[in-house]
mmCIF file of C-alpha atoms in Angstrom:
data_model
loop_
_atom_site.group_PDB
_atom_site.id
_atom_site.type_symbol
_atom_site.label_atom_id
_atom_site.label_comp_id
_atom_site.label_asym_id
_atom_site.label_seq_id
_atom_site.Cartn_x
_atom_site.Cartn_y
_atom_site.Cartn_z
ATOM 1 C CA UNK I 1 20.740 0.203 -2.742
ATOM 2 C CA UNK I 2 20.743 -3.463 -1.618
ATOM 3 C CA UNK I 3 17.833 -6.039 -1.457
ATOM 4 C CA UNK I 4 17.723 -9.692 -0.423
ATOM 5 C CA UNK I 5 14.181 -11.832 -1.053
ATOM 6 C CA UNK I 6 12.467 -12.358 2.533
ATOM 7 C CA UNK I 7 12.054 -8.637 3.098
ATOM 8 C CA UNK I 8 8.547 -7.548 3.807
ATOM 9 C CA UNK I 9 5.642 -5.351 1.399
ATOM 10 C CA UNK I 10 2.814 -3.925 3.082
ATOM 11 C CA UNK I 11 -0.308 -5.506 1.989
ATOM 12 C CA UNK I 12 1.309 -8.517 0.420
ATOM 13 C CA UNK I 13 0.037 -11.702 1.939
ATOM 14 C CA UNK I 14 3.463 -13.625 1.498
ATOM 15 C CA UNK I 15 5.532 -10.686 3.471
ATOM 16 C CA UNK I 16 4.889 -9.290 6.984
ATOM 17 C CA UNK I 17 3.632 -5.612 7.236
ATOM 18 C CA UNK I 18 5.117 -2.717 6.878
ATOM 19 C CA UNK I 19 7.786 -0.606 9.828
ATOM 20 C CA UNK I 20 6.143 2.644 10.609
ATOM 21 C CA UNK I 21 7.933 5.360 9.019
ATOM 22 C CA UNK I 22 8.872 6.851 12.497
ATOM 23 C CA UNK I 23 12.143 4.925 13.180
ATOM 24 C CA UNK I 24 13.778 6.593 9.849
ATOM 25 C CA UNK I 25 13.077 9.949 11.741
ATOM 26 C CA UNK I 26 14.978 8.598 14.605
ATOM 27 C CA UNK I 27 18.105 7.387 12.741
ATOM 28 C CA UNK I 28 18.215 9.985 10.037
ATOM 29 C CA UNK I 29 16.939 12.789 11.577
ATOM 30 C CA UNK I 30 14.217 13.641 8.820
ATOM 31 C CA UNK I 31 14.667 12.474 5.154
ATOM 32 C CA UNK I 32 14.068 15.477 2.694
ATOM 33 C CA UNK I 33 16.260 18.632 2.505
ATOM 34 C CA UNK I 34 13.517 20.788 2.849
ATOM 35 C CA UNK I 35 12.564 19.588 6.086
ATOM 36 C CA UNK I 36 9.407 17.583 4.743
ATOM 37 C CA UNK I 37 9.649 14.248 6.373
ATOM 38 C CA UNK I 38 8.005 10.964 5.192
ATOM 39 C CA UNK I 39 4.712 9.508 6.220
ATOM 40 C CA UNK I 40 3.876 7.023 7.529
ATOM 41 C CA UNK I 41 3.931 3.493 6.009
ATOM 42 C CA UNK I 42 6.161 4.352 3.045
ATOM 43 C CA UNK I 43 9.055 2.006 4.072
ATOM 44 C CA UNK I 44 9.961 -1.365 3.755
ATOM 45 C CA UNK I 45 12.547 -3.519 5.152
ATOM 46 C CA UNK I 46 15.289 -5.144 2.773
ATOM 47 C CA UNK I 47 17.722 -7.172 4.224
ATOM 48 C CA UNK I 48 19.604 -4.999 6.439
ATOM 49 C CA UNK I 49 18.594 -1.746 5.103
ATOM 50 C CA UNK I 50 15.209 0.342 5.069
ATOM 51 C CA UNK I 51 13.933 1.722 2.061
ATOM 52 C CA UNK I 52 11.457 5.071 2.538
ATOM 53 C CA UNK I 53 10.021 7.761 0.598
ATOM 54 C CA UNK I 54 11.146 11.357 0.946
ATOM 55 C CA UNK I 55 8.396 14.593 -0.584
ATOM 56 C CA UNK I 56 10.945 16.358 -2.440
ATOM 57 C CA UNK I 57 11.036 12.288 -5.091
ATOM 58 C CA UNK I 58 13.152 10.478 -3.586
ATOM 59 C CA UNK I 59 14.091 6.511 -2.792
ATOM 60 C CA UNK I 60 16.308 6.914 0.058
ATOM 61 C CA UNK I 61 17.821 3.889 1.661
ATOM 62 C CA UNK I 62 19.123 3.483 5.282
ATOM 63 C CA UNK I 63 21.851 1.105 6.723
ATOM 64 C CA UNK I 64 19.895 -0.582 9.946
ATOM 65 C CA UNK I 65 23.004 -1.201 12.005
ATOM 66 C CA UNK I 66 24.893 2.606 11.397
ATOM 67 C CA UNK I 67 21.434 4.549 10.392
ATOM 68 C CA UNK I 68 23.587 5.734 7.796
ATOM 69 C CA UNK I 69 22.076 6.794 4.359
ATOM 70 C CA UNK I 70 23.284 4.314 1.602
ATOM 71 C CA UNK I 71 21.536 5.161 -1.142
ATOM 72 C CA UNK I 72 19.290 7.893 -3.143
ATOM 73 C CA UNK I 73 17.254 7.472 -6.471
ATOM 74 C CA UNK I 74 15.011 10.187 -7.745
ATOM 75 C CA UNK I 75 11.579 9.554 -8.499
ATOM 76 C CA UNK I 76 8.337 11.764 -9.396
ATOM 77 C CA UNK I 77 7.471 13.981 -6.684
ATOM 78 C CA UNK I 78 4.793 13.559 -3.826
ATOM 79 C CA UNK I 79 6.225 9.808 -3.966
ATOM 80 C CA UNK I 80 3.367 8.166 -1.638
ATOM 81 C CA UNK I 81 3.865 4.095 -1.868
ATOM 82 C CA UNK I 82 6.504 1.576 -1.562
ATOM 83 C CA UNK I 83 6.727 -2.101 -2.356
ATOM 84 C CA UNK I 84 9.378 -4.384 -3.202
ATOM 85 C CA UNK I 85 9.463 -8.037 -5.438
ATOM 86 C CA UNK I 86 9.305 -11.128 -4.208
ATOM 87 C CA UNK I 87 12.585 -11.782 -5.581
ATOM 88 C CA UNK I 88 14.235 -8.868 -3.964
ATOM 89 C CA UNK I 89 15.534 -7.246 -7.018
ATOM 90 C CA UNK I 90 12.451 -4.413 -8.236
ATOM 91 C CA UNK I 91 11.060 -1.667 -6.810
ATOM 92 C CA UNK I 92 8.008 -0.389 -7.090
ATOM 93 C CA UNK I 93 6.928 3.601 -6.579
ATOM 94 C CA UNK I 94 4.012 5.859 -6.564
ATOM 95 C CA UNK I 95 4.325 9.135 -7.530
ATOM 96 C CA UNK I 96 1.153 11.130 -6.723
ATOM 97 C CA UNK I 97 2.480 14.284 -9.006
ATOM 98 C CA UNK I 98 4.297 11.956 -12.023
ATOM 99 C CA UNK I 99 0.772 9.664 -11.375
ATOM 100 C CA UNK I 100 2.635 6.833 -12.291
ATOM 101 C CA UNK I 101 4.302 3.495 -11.229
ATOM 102 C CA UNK I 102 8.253 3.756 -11.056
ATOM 103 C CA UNK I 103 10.099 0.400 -11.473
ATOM 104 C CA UNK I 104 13.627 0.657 -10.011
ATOM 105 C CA UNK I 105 15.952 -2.153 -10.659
ATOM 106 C CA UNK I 106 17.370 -2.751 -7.515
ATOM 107 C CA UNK I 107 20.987 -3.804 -8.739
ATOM 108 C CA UNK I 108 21.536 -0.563 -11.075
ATOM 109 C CA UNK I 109 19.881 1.744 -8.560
ATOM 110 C CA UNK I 110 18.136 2.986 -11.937
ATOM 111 C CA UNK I 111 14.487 3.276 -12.936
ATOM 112 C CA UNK I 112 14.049 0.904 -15.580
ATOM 113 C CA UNK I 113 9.893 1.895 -16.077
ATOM 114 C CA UNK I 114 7.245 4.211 -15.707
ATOM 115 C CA UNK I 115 3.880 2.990 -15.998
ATOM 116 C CA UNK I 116 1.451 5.875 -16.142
ATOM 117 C CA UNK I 117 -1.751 4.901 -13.864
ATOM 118 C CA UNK I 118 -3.780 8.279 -13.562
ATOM 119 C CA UNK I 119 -4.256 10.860 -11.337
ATOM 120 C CA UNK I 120 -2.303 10.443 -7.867
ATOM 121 C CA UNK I 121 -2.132 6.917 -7.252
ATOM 122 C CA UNK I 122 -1.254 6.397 -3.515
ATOM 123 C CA UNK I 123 -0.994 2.701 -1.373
ATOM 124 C CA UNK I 124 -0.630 -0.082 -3.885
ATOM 125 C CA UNK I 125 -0.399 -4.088 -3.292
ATOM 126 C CA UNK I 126 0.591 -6.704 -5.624
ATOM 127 C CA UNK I 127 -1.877 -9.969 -6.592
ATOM 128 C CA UNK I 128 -0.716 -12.846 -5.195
ATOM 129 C CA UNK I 129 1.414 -13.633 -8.492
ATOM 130 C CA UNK I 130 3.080 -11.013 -8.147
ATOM 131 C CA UNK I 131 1.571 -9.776 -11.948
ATOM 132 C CA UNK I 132 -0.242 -6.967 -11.224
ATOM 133 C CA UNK I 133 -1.324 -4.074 -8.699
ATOM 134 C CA UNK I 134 -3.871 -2.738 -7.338
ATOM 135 C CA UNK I 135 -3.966 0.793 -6.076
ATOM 136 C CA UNK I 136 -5.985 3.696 -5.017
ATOM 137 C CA UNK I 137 -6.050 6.947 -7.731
ATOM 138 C CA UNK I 138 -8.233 10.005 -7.793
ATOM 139 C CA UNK I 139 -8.712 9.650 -11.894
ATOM 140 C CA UNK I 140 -12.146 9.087 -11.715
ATOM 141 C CA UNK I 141 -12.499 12.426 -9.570
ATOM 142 C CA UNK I 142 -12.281 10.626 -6.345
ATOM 143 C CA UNK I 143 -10.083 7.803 -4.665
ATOM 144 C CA UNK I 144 -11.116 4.277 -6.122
ATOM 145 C CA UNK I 145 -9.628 1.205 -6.230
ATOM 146 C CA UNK I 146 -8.251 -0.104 -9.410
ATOM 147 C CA UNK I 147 -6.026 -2.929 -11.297
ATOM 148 C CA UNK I 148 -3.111 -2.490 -13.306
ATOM 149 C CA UNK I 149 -0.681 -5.093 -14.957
ATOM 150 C CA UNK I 150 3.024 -4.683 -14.014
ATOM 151 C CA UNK I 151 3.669 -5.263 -18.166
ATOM 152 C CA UNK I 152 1.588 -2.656 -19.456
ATOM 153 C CA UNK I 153 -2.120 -2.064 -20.130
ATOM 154 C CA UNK I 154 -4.922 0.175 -19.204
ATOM 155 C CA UNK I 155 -6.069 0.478 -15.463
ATOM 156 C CA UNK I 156 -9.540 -1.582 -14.522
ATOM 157 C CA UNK I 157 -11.402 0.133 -11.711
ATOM 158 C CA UNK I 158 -12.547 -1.738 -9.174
ATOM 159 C CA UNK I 159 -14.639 -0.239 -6.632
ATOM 160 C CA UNK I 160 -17.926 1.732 -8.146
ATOM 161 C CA UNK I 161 -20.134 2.274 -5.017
ATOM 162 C CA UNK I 162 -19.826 4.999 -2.851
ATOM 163 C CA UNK I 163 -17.395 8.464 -3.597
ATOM 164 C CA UNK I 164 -14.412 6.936 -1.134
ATOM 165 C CA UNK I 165 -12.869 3.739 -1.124
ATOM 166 C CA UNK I 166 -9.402 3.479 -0.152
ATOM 167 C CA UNK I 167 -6.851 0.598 1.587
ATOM 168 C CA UNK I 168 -6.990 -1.985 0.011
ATOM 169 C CA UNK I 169 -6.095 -5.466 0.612
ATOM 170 C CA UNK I 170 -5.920 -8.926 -1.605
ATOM 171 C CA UNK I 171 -6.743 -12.273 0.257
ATOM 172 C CA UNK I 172 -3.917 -14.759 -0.597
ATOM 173 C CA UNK I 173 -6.242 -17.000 -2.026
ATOM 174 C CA UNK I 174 -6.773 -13.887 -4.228
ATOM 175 C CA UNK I 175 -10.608 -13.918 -4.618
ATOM 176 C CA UNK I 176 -11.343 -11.687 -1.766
ATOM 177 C CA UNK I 177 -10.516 -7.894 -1.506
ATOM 178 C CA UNK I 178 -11.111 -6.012 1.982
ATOM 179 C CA UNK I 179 -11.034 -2.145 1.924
ATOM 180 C CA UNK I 180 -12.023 0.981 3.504
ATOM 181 C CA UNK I 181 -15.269 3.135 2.347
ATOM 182 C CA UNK I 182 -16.611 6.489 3.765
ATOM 183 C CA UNK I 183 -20.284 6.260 4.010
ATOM 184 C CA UNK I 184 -21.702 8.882 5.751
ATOM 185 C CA UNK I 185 -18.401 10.312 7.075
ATOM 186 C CA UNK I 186 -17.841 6.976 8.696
ATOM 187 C CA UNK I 187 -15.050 4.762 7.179
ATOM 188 C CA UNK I 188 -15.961 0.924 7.709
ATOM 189 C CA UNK I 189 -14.554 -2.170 6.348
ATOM 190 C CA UNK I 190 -16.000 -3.574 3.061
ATOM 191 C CA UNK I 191 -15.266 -6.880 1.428
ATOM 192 C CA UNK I 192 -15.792 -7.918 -2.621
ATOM 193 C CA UNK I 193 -15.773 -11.068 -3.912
ATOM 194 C CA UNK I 194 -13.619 -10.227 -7.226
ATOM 195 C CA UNK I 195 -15.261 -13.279 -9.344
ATOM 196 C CA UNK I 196 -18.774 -11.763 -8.587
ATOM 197 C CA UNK I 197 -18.109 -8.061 -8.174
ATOM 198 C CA UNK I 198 -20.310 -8.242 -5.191
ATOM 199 C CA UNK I 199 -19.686 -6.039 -2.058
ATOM 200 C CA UNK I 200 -20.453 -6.859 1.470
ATOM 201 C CA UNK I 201 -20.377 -3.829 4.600
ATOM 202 C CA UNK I 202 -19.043 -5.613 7.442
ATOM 203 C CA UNK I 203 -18.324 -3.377 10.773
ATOM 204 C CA UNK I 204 -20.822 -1.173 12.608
ATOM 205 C CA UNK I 205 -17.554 0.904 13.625
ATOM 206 C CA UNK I 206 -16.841 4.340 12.434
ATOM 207 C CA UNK I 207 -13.318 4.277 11.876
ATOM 208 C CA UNK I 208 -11.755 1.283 10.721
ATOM 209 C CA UNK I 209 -8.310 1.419 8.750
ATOM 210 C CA UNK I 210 -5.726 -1.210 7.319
ATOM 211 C CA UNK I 211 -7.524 -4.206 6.400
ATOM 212 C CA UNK I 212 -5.213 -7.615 6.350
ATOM 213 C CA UNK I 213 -5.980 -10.848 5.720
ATOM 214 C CA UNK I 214 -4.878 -14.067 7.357
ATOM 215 C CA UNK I 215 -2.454 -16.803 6.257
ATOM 216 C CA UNK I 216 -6.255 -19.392 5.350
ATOM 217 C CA UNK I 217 -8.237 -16.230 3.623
ATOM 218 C CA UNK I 218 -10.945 -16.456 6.322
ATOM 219 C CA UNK I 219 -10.326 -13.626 8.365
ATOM 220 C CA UNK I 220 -9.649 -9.988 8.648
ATOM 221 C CA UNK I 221 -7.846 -7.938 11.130
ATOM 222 C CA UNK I 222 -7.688 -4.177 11.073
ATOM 223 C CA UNK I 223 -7.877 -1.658 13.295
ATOM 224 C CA UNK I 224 -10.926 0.838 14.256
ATOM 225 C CA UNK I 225 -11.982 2.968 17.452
ATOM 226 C CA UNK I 226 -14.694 0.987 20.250
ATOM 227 C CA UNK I 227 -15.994 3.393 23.175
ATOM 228 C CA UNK I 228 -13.090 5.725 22.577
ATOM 229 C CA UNK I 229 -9.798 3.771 22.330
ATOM 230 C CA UNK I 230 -7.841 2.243 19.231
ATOM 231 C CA UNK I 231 -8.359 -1.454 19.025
ATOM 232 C CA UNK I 232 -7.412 -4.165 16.958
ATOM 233 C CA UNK I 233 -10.274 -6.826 15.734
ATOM 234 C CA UNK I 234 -10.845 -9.255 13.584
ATOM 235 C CA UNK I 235 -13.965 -10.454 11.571
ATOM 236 C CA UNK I 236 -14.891 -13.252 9.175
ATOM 237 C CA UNK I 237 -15.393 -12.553 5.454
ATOM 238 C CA UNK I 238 -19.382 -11.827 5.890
ATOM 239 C CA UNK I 239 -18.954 -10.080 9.302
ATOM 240 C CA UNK I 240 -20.800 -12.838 11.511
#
């Protein structure tokens, strides 16, 4: 397993998002032995190689100019996000059945860390130092946001208001986070400012997904449905 710095984490403002899932089913013909294959948005691009999940707990790595597999580390089962350093040499897992954090050292191809985070944590982004995560977990008997150092410590939750709040996403200025709520059985983008623990509702839409912020902080894109087709929009921080 081989990593360079420059390759891209979903949800991190310094990388560019994430390679749907899809194109390891082209060049590897499903991941898993069992026939499970991997969903979607659980790979990242390092270097020359793409790094997905597989269900049965597994790291798999895939050479992009043969589509050959290159490398295979075990992890907890039902492994559900992905994310790579800044540096290039640590990855980061989520196990949704081991509900913890895997740290894989990159050079050894071992895991070096487990940090136990509660009950199946899914999609996870680093802060903008690169110092902690936050993630979305059913502990609390439904899926919440909350905040975890990378050294150790006990999760913070984030997110109190409403039963389902999921996706989220870290300005880089790192005082804003955008995510997804169900109110009503209609999932809409939400914004908190993290200093005041305020929240803001700020689409009309009924089924907006993947919150990202821009380069400045200032605006959101994500995508939602308007008069029946997907669509991608963008908003300001208080919706105006």
């Amino acid at each position: 397993l081989r990593a360079t710095g420059g390759g891209f984490v979903e949800g991190n403002p310094d990388f560019e998002d994430a390679v749907d899932v899809r194109r390891l089913d082209v060049v590897d013909g499903g991941l898993d032995r069992k026939g499970q294959g991997p969903s979607v948005g659980t790979v990242v691009e390092l270097g020359s190689e793409l790094v997905g999940l597989a269900g049965l707990g597994a790291l798999l790595a895939l050479d992009l100019a043969t589509g050959k597999r290159t490398g295979e580390i075990k992890v907890g089962e039902e492994p559900e996000g992905v994310l790579v350093s800044r540096d290039g040499k640590t990855v980061y897992v989520t196990s949704e059945v081991a509900d913890m954090v895997h740290v894989v050292d990159v050079a050894s191809g071992a895991v070096i860390k487990n940090i136990l985070v509660g009950t199946r944590p899914r999609r996870f982004i680093f802060t903008p130092d690169g110092k902690q995560i936050y993630f979305v977990s059913d502990r609390g008997g439904s899926p919440q946001i909350y905040r975890t150092a990378l050294a150790g410590g006990a999760p913070e939750r984030i997110t109190f208001s409403g039963t389902y709040n999921i996706s989220p996403s870290l300005s880089p200025d790192g005082k804003w986070l955008a995510f997804i709520a169900r109110v009503n059985g209609a999932f809409k983008l939400h914004v908190m400012d993290l200093a005041a623990g305020t929240v803001t509702a700020i689409t009309d839409t009924i089924a907006d997904e993947k919150p990202r912020f821009s380069p400045n902080s200032k605006l959101i894109i994500y995508a939602t449905q308007q008069q029946g087709r997907e669509a991608l929009m963008t908003t300001t921080l208080d919706g105006k």
